[in-house]
Tab-separated table of C-alpha atoms in Angstrom:
chain	number	residue	atom	x	y	z
A	1	MET	CA	5.684	116.068	-61.657
A	2	THR	CA	7.993	118.778	-62.708
A	3	TYR	CA	11.909	117.997	-62.936
A	4	TYR	CA	14.382	120.663	-62.751
A	5	LYS	CA	17.584	120.505	-64.355
A	6	SER	CA	19.767	120.510	-60.673
A	7	GLU	CA	17.406	117.863	-60.405
A	8	TYR	CA	18.195	115.242	-62.687
A	9	GLN	CA	21.395	113.205	-62.566
A	10	PRO	CA	21.734	110.289	-65.203
A	11	ILE	CA	22.362	106.849	-63.319
A	12	THR	CA	25.796	106.616	-65.118
A	13	GLY	CA	26.847	110.185	-64.626
A	14	ASP	CA	27.271	112.534	-67.863
A	15	SER	CA	27.665	109.857	-70.810
A	16	THR	CA	25.199	111.110	-73.096
A	17	GLU	CA	27.461	113.709	-74.376
A	18	ARG	CA	30.177	111.206	-75.108
A	19	PRO	CA	30.456	108.560	-78.185
A	20	LEU	CA	29.350	104.869	-77.754
A	21	PHE	CA	32.890	103.800	-77.896
A	22	GLY	CA	34.924	106.603	-77.101
A	23	GLU	CA	37.219	109.250	-79.097
A	24	GLN	CA	39.078	107.389	-81.953
A	25	ARG	CA	42.908	108.165	-81.891
A	26	PRO	CA	44.385	109.886	-84.891
A	27	LYS	CA	46.597	106.501	-85.204
A	28	ASP	CA	43.442	104.543	-85.351
A	29	ARG	CA	41.926	106.869	-87.974
A	30	LEU	CA	45.261	106.428	-89.839
A	31	ILE	CA	45.474	102.484	-89.769
A	32	ASN	CA	41.608	102.492	-91.107
A	33	LEU	CA	41.873	105.109	-93.843
A	34	ALA	CA	45.278	103.044	-95.006
A	35	VAL	CA	43.792	99.952	-94.853
A	36	GLY	CA	40.529	101.384	-96.622
A	37	VAL	CA	42.416	103.062	-99.311
A	38	ALA	CA	44.564	99.934	-100.446
A	39	THR	CA	41.369	97.692	-100.741
A	40	ALA	CA	39.655	100.582	-102.614
A	41	ILE	CA	42.267	100.585	-105.160
A	42	LEU	CA	43.059	97.102	-105.408
A	43	VAL	CA	39.420	95.991	-105.582
A	44	THR	CA	39.237	98.946	-108.754
A	45	ILE	CA	42.316	97.661	-110.008
A	46	THR	CA	41.164	93.900	-110.098
A	47	LEU	CA	37.400	95.060	-111.576
A	48	ILE	CA	38.935	97.006	-113.909
A	49	SER	CA	41.369	94.112	-115.034
A	50	ALA	CA	38.503	91.270	-115.370
A	51	PHE	CA	36.860	93.357	-117.439
A	52	VAL	CA	39.923	94.499	-119.920
A	53	PHE	CA	42.907	91.873	-119.604
A	54	PRO	CA	43.336	89.530	-121.578
A	55	LYS	CA	41.605	90.565	-124.476
A	56	TRP	CA	38.346	92.181	-125.264
A	57	PRO	CA	35.547	90.830	-125.156
A	58	PRO	CA	36.029	89.813	-121.425
A	59	GLU	CA	36.189	85.851	-120.267
A	60	ALA	CA	33.478	85.148	-118.305
A	61	LYS	CA	35.189	83.610	-115.293
A	62	ASN	CA	37.142	86.633	-114.860
A	63	VAL	CA	34.171	88.995	-114.968
A	64	TYR	CA	32.681	86.132	-112.275
A	65	PHE	CA	35.599	86.501	-110.016
A	66	GLY	CA	35.679	90.404	-110.208
A	67	VAL	CA	31.998	90.210	-109.377
A	68	CYS	CA	32.394	87.859	-105.691
A	69	ILE	CA	35.130	90.097	-104.984
A	70	CYS	CA	32.495	92.983	-105.047
A	71	LEU	CA	29.654	91.226	-103.434
A	72	ILE	CA	32.430	90.533	-100.467
A	73	CYS	CA	33.294	94.294	-100.250
A	74	ALA	CA	29.559	94.398	-100.088
A	75	SER	CA	29.213	92.615	-96.992
A	76	ASN	CA	32.324	94.183	-95.158
A	77	LEU	CA	31.237	97.709	-95.963
A	78	VAL	CA	27.473	96.617	-94.210
A	79	MET	CA	29.944	95.623	-91.558
A	80	ILE	CA	31.910	99.375	-91.381
A	81	TYR	CA	28.467	101.105	-91.478
A	82	TRP	CA	27.320	98.971	-88.888
A	83	TYR	CA	30.145	100.052	-86.901
A	84	ARG	CA	30.358	102.915	-87.020
A	85	GLN	CA	27.155	103.717	-86.143
A	86	GLY	CA	27.852	101.647	-83.354
A	87	ASP	CA	25.472	98.559	-83.592
A	88	VAL	CA	28.376	96.284	-83.620
A	89	ASP	CA	30.545	95.620	-80.635
A	90	PRO	CA	33.983	96.953	-80.722
A	91	LYS	CA	35.516	93.492	-80.916
A	92	PHE	CA	34.433	93.333	-84.416
A	93	ARG	CA	36.746	95.897	-85.512
A	94	THR	CA	39.546	93.057	-86.190
A	95	LEU	CA	36.879	91.147	-87.842
A	96	ILE	CA	36.568	94.084	-90.535
A	97	PHE	CA	40.586	94.152	-90.639
A	98	TYR	CA	40.360	90.717	-91.472
A	99	ASN	CA	38.001	90.525	-94.349
A	100	ALA	CA	40.082	93.980	-95.695
A	101	PHE	CA	43.045	91.391	-95.742
A	102	THR	CA	41.203	88.464	-97.223
A	103	ILE	CA	39.928	91.158	-99.936
A	104	ILE	CA	43.506	92.152	-100.912
A	105	LEU	CA	44.317	89.016	-100.828
A	106	LEU	CA	41.911	87.521	-103.643
A	107	CYS	CA	42.492	90.817	-105.445
A	108	ILE	CA	46.468	90.138	-105.484
A	109	CYS	CA	45.302	86.650	-106.430
A	110	GLY	CA	42.975	88.091	-109.393
A	111	ASN	CA	45.581	90.486	-110.720
A	112	LEU	CA	48.076	87.558	-111.009
A	113	TYR	CA	45.834	85.387	-112.855
A	114	PHE	CA	44.393	87.990	-114.917
A	115	HIS	CA	48.067	89.399	-116.140
A	116	LEU	CA	50.311	86.281	-115.726
A	117	PRO	CA	50.434	84.311	-119.256
A	118	GLN	CA	48.533	80.902	-119.571
A	119	GLN	CA	50.470	78.045	-120.190
């Protein structure tokens, strides 16, 4: 049986041309970019500080703390990838921001631990 373009109508309308979760507003893009850049900068600074401070060679506990932060970042990056592919529900965006905020707090704690003098 042959179908012509005039005969075929999708049940849900012409939704095949739209993105899965709709268009992203410029405000959302700016928030995503700001959170991502802040997290990336703090994680980079923390990882460098774990190896450099307080002296060379690095202490094992500092390196361990830096590696743990990187592993948490990896799981958050996987969730961001799934979200952008459309495999994860949009309500998980809040969880992604929560994880990013937690990573930022861990980086602040790590940098305070590395740079403040030990008593």
